[in-house]
CSV table of C-alpha atoms and ligand atoms in Angstrom, one decimal:
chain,number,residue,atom,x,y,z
A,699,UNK,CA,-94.7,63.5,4.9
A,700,UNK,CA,-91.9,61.5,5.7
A,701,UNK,CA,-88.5,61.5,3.4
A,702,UNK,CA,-85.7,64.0,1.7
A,703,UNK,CA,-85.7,62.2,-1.4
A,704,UNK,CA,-87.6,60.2,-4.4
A,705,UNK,CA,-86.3,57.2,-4.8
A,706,UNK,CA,-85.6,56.4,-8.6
A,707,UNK,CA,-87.1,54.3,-10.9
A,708,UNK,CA,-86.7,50.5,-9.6
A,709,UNK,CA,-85.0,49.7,-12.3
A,710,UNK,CA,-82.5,52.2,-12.8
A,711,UNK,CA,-81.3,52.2,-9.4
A,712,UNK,CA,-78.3,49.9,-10.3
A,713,UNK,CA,-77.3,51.8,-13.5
A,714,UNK,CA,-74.2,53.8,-13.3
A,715,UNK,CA,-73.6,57.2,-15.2
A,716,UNK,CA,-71.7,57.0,-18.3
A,717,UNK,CA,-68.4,58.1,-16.8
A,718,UNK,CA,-66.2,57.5,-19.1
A,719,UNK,CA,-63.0,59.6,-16.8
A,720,UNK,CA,-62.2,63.2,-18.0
A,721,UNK,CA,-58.8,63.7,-15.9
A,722,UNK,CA,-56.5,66.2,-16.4
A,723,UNK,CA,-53.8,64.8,-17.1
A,724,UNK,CA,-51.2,64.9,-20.2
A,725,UNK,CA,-52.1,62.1,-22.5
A,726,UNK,CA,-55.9,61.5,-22.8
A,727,UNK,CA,-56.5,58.3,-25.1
A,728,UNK,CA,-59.9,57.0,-23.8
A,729,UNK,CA,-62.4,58.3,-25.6
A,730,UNK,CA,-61.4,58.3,-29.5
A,731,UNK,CA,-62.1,61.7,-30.2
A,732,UNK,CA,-59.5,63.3,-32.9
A,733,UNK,CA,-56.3,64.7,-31.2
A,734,UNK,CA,-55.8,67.4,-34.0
A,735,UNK,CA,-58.4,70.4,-33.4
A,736,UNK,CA,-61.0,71.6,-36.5
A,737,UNK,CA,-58.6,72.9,-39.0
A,738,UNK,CA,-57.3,76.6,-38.9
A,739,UNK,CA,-60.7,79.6,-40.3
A,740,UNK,CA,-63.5,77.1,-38.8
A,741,UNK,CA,-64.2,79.1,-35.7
A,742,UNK,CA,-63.8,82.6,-37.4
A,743,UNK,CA,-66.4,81.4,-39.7
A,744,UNK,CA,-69.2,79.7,-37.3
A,745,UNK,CA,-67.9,83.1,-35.8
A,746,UNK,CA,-69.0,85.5,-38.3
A,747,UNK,CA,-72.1,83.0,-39.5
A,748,UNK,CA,-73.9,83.2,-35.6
A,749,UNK,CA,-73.5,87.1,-35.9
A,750,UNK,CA,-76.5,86.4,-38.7
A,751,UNK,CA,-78.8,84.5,-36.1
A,752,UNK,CA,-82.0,85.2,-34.8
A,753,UNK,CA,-81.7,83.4,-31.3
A,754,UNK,CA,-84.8,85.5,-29.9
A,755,UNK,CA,-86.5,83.1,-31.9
A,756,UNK,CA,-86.7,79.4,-32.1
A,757,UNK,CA,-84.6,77.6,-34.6
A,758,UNK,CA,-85.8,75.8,-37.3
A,759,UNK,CA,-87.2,72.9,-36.0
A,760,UNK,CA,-87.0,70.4,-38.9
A,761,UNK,CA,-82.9,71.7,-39.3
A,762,UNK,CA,-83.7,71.7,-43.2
A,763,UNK,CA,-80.7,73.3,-44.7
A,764,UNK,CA,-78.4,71.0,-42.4
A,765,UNK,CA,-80.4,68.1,-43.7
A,766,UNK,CA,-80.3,69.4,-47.5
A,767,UNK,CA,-76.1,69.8,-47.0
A,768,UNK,CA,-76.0,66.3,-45.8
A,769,UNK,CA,-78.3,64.2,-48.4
A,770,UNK,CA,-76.4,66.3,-50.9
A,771,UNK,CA,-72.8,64.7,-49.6
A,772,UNK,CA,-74.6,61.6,-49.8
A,773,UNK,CA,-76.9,61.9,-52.8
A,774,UNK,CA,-79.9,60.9,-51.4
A,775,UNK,CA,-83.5,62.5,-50.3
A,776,UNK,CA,-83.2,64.7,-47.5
A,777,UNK,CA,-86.6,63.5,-46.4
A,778,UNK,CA,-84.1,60.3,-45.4
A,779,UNK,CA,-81.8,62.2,-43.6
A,780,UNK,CA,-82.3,63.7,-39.8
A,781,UNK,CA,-79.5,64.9,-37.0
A,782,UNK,CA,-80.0,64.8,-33.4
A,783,UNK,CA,-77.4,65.7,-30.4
A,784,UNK,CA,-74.9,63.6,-30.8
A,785,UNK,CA,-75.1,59.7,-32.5
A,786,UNK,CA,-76.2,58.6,-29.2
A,787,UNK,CA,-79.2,60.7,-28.8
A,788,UNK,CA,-79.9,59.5,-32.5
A,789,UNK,CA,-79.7,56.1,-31.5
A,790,UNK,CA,-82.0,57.3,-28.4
A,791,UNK,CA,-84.6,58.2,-30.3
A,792,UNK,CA,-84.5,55.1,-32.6
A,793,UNK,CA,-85.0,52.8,-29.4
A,794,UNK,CA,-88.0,55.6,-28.5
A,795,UNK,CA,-89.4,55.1,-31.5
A,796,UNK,CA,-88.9,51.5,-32.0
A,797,UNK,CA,-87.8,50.1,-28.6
A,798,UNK,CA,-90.0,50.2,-25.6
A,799,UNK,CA,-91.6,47.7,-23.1
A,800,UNK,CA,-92.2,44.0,-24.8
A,801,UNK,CA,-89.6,44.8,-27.9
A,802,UNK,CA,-86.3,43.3,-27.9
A,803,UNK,CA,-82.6,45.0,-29.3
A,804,UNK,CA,-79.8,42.5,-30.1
A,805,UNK,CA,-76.4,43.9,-30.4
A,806,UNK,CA,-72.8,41.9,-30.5
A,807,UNK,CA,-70.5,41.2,-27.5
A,808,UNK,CA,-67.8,42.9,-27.2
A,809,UNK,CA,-70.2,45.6,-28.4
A,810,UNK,CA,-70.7,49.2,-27.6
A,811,UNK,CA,-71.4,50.1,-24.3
A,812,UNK,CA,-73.8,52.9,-24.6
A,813,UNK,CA,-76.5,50.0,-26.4
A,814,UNK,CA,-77.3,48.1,-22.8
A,815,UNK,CA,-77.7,51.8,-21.3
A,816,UNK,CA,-80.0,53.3,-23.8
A,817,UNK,CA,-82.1,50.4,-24.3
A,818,UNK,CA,-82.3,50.1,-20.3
A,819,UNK,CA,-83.5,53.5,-20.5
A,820,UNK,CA,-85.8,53.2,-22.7
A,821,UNK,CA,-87.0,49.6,-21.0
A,822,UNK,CA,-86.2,47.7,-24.5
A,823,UNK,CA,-84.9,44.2,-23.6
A,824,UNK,CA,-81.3,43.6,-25.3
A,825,UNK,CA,-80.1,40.4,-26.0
A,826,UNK,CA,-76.2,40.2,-26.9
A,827,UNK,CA,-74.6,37.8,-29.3
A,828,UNK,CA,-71.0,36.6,-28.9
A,829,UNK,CA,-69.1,37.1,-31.1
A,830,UNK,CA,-66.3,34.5,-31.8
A,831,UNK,CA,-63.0,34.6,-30.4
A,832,UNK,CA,-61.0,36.8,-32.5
A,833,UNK,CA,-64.1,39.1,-32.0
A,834,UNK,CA,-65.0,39.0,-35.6
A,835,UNK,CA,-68.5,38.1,-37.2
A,836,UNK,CA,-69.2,35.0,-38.8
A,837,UNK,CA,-72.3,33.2,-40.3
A,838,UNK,CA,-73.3,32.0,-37.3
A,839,UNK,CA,-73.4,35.3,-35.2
A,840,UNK,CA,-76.2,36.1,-38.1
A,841,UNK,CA,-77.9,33.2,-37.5
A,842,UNK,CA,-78.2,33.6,-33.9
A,843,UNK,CA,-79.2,37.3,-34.5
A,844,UNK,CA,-82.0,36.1,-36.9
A,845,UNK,CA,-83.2,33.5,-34.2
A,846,UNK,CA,-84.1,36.2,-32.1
A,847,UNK,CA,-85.5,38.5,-34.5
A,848,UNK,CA,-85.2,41.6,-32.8
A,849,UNK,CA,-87.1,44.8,-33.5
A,850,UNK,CA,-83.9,46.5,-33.6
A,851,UNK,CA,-80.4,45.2,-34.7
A,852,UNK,CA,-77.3,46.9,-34.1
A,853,UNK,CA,-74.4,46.9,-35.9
A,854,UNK,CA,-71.3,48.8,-35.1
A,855,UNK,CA,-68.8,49.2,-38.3
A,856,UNK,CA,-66.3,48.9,-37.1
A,857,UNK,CA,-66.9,47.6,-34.3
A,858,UNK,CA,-66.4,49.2,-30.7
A,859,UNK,CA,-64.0,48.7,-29.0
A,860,UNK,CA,-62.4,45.7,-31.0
A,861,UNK,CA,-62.2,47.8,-34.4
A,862,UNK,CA,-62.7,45.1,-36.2
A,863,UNK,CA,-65.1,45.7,-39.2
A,864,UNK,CA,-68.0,43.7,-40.0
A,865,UNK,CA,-68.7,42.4,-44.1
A,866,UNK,CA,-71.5,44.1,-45.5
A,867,UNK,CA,-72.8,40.5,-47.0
A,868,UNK,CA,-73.6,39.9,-42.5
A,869,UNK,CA,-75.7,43.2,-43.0
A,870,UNK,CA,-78.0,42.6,-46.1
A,871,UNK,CA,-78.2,38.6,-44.6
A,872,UNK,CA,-79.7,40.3,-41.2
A,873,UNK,CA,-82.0,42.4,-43.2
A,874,UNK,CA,-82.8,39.5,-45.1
A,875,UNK,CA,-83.3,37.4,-41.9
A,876,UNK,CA,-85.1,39.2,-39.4
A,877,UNK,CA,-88.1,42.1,-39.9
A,878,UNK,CA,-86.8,44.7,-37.6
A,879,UNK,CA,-85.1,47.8,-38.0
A,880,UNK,CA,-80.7,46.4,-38.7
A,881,UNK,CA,-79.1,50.1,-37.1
A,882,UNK,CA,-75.4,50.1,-38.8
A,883,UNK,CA,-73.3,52.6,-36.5
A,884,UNK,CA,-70.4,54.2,-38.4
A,885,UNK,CA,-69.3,56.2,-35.8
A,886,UNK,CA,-65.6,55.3,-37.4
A,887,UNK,CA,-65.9,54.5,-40.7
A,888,UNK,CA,-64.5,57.6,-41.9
A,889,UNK,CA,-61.1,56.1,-41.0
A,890,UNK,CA,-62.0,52.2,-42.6
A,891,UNK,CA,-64.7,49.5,-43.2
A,892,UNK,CA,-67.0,49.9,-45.7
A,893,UNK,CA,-70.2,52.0,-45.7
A,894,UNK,CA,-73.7,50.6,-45.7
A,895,UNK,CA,-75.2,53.6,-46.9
A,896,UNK,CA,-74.8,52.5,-50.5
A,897,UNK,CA,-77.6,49.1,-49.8
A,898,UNK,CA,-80.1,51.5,-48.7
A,899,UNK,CA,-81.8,51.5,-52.4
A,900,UNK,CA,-81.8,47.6,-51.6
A,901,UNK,CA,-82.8,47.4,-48.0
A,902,UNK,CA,-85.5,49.4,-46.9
A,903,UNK,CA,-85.6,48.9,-42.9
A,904,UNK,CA,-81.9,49.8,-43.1
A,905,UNK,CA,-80.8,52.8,-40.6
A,906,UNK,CA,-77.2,54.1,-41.2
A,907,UNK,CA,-76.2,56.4,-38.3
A,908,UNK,CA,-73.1,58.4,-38.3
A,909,UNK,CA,-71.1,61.4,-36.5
A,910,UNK,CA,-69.3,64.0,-36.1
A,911,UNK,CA,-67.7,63.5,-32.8
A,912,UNK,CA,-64.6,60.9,-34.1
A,913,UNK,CA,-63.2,61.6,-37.5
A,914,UNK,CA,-64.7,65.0,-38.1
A,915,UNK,CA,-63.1,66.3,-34.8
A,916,UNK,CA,-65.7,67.8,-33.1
A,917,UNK,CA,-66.2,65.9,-30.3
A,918,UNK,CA,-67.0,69.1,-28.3
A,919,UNK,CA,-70.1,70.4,-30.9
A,920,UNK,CA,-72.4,67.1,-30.5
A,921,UNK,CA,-74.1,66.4,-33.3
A,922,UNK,CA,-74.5,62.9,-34.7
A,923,UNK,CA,-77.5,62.0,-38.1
A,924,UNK,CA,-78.8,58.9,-39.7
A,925,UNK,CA,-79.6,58.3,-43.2
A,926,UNK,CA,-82.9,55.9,-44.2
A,927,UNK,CA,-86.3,55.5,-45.6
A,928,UNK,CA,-87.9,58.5,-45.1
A,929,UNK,CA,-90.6,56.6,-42.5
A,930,UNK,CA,-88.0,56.2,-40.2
A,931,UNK,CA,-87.4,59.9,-40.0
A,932,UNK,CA,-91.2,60.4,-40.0
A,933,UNK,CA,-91.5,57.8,-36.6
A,934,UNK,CA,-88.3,59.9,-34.9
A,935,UNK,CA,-90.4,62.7,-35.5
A,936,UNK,CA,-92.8,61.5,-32.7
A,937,UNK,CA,-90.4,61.0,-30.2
A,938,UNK,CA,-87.8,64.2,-30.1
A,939,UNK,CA,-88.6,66.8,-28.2
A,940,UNK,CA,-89.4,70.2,-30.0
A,941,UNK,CA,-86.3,72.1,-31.4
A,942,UNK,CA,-83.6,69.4,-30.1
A,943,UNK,CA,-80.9,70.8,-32.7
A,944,UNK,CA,-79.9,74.6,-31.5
A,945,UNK,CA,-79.1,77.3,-33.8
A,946,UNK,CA,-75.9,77.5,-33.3
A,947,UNK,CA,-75.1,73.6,-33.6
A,948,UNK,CA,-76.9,74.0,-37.3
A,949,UNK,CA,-74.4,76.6,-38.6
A,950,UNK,CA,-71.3,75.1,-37.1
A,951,UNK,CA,-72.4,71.7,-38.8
A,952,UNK,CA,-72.8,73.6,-41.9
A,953,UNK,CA,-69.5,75.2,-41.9
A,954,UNK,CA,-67.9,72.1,-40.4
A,955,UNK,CA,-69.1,70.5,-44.1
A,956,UNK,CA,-68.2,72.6,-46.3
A,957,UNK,CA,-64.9,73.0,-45.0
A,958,UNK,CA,-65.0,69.1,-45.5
A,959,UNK,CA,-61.6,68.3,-47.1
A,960,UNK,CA,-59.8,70.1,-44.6
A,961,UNK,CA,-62.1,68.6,-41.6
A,962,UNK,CA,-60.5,65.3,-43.0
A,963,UNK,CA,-57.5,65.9,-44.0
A,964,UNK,CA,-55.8,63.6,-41.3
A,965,UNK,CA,-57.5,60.4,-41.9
A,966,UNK,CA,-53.9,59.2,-43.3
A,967,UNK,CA,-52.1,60.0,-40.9
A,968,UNK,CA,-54.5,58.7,-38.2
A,969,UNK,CA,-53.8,55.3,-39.8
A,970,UNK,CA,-51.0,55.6,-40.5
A,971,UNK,CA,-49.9,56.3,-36.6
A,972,UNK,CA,-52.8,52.9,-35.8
A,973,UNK,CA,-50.3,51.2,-37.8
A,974,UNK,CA,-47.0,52.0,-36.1
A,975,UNK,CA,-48.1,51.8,-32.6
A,976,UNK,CA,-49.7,48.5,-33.8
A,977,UNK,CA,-46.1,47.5,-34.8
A,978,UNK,CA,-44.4,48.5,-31.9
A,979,UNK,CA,-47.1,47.0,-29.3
A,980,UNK,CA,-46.6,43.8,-31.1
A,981,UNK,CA,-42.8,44.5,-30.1
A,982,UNK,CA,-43.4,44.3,-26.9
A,983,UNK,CA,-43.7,40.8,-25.1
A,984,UNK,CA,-47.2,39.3,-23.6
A,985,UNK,CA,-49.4,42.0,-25.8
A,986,UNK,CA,-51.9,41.3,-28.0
A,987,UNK,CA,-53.1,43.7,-30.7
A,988,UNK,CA,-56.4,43.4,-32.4
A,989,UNK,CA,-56.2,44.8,-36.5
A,990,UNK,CA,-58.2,47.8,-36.5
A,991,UNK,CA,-59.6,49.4,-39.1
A,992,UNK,CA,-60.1,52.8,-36.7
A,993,UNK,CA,-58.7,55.5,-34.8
A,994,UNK,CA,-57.7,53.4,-31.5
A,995,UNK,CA,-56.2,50.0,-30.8
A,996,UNK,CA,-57.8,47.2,-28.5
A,997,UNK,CA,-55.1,45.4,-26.6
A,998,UNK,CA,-55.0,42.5,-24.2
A,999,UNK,CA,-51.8,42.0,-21.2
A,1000,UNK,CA,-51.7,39.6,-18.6
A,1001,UNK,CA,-50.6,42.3,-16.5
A,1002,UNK,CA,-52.8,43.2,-13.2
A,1003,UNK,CA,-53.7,47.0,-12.9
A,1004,UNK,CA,-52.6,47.9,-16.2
A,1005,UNK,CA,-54.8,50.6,-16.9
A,1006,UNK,CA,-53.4,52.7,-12.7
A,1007,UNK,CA,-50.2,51.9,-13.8
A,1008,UNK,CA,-50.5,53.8,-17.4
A,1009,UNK,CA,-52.2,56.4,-15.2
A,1010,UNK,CA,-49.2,56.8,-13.2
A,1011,UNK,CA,-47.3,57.8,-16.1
A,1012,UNK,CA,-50.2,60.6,-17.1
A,1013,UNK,CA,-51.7,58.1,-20.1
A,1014,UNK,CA,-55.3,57.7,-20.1
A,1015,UNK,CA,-56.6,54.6,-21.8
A,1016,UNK,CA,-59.4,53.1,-21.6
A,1017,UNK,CA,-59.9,50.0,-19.4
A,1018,UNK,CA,-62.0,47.2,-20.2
A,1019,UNK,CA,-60.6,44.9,-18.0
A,1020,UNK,CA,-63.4,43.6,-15.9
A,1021,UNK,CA,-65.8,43.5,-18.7
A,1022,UNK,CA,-67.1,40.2,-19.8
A,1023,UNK,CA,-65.3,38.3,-23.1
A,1024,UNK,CA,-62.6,41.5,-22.1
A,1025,UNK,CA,-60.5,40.7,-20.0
A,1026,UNK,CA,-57.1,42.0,-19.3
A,1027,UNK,CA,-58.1,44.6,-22.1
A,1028,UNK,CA,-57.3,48.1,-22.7
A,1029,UNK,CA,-58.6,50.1,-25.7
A,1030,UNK,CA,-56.0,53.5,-26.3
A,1031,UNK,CA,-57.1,56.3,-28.9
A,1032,UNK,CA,-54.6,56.5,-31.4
A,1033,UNK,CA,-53.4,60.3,-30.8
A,1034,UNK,CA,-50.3,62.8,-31.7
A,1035,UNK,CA,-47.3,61.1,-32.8
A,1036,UNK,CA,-46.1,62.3,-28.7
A,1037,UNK,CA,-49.1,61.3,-27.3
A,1038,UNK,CA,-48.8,57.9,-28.8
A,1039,UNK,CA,-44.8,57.5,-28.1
A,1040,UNK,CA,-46.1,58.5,-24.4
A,1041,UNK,CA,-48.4,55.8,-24.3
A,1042,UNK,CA,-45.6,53.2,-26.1
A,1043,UNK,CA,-43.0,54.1,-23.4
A,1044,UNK,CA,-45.3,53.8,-20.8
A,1045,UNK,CA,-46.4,50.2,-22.0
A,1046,UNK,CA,-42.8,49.1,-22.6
A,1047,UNK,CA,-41.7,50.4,-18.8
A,1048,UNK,CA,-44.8,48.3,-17.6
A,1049,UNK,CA,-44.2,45.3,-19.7
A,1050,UNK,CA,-40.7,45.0,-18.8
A,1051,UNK,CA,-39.3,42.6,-16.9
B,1379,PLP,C1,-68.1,57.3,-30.2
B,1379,PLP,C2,-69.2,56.5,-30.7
B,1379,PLP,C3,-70.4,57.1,-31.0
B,1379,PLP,C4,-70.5,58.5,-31.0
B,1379,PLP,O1,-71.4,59.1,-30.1
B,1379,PLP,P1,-71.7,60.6,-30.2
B,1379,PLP,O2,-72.9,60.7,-29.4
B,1379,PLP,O3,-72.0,60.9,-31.7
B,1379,PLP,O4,-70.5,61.4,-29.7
B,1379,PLP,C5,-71.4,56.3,-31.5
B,1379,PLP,N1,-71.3,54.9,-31.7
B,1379,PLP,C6,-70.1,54.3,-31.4
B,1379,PLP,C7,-69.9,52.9,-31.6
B,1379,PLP,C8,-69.1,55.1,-30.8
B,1379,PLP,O5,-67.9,54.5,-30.5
């Protein structure tokens, strides 16, 4: 026997961790979770509410009452609606389900960048359409899209990490155009763009997948659900391991929506900070600001190193700078009223000159 280690699969030997940074430091923008914790009662409730628990025993494997709560919000058939660990580990069993070896994804560039990993994972090919200059869809990013007829489509509104929201007359035209599943991810749209969930009556291979990690603030809890056709939830069925959702995570969902009003009681002033620090980055000379109908701003300098140099003041953004189609960008989380007047000053010590 000769060796101290497996090697890894061939093909995932290149792939890096998601590794987004989680420094220490006093202004973290880079991931777009809510800056404002759940609202004041929510853990003295999931508090009282896991004293009830049986956690000797497995917990309910189908999550029905969490599933009941949420077609209820939505008023349609719970048989449609189904939660998993987080969005992304909904959008991982979608690609188990409907992905695979010979199947094609086709997502948007700039896009998310969690698609290209899961669909690697999951050895789906994905094929990414450019989107046009100002980043927004246009007839011909469908038409490309329905040249490829992919299996799976995926549509982020809004969009990640431009924030730049996509019609919903692109989305029935894709589901018109191609006979895959069309995935519409409305991880923001809580905070603007229109849903999709209304067109599911019309379009039956239509998957709307949403969370609770962005506008709902609980980042920290991870717990993400789609709403569909019920066969959808009957083929993610197949692929999820047994139990995925834990106990606990059921009843702090629960809580989490019928405390509801007060989970989302910031939205306004979420946008209405996007809007100011919009404002003042447009102040500043050599920046370019993308309109965003979410809870963080794309931007795009000239400057080299932007993203250390923010560092170096203690503001965390995210950098994007070396991506392809993104370059000299930097995508900040629209946070506290101080955490975004930290990030302005920072910019305008940078930019000056
Ligand atoms: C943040 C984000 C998600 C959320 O992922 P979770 O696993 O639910 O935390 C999903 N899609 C997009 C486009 C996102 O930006």
């Amino acid at each position: 026997m000769t060796g101290d280690r497996v090697p890894v699969r061939d093909d995932l030997a290149g792939l890096d961790p998601y590794g987004a940074p989680q420094l220490d430091v006093a202004v973290r923008l880079n991931t777009n979770e809510t800056a404002e914790p759940p609202p004041d009662g929510y853990l003295e409730e999931v508090g009282r509410r896991i004293q009830e628990l049986t956690l000797n025993r497995y917990p309910d494997r189908p999550h029905r009452e969490l599933r009941q709560k949420l077609a209820d919000r939505f008023d349609v058939d719970p048989t449609g609606v189904w939660a998993a660990n987080g969005s992304n580990e909904v959008l991982a069993q979608l690609f188990q389900a409907y992905g695979g070896p010979g199947r094609r994804a086709v997502g948007v560039r700039p896009g998310y960048s969690m698609y290209p990993v899961i669909a690697q994972v999951t050895l789906t090919e994905l094929l990414e359409v450019d989107l046009d200059d100002d980043f927004q869809w246009s007839p011909s990013v469908v038409d490309a899209i329905a040249d490829l007829d992919p299996h799976l489509t995926l549509v982020a509104n809004p969009n990640n990490p431009t924030g730049v929201t996509v019609p919903l007359d692109h989305v029935t035209a894709l589901h018109d155009r191609t006979s895959g599943l069309v995935v519409v991810d409305e991880a923001y749209v809580e905070f603007g763009g229109e849903s999709a969930i209304d067109l599911l009556d019309e379009l039956p291979r239509l998957v709307v997948v949403r969370t609770f990690s962005k506008a709902f603030r609980l980042a920290g809890l991870r717990l993400g659900y789609l709403v569909a056709h019920p066969w959808v939830v009957d083929d993610v069925r197949r692929v999820r391991l047994p139990y995925h959702l834990d106990a606990i995570k059921q009843v702090a969902a629960l809580v989490a929506l019928e405390q509801e009003p007060a989970f989302l009681e910031h939205r306004q002033r979420v946008a209405d900070e996007r809007d100011r620090v919009a404002r003042e980055l447009e102040q500043i000379d050599g920046v370019r600001v993308w309109p965003s109908a979410a809870n963080f701003l794309l931007i795009r300098t000239d400057e080299a190193d932007l993203f250390d140099r923010l560092l170096r003041h203690g503001v965390l953004v995210r950098d994007f700078s070396d991506k392809p189609r993104l370059e000299g960008c930097l995508r900040t989380t629209v946070g506290t009223a101080d955490e975004n007047d930290a990030f302005l000053e920072a910019m305008r010590h940078e930019l000056s000159n």
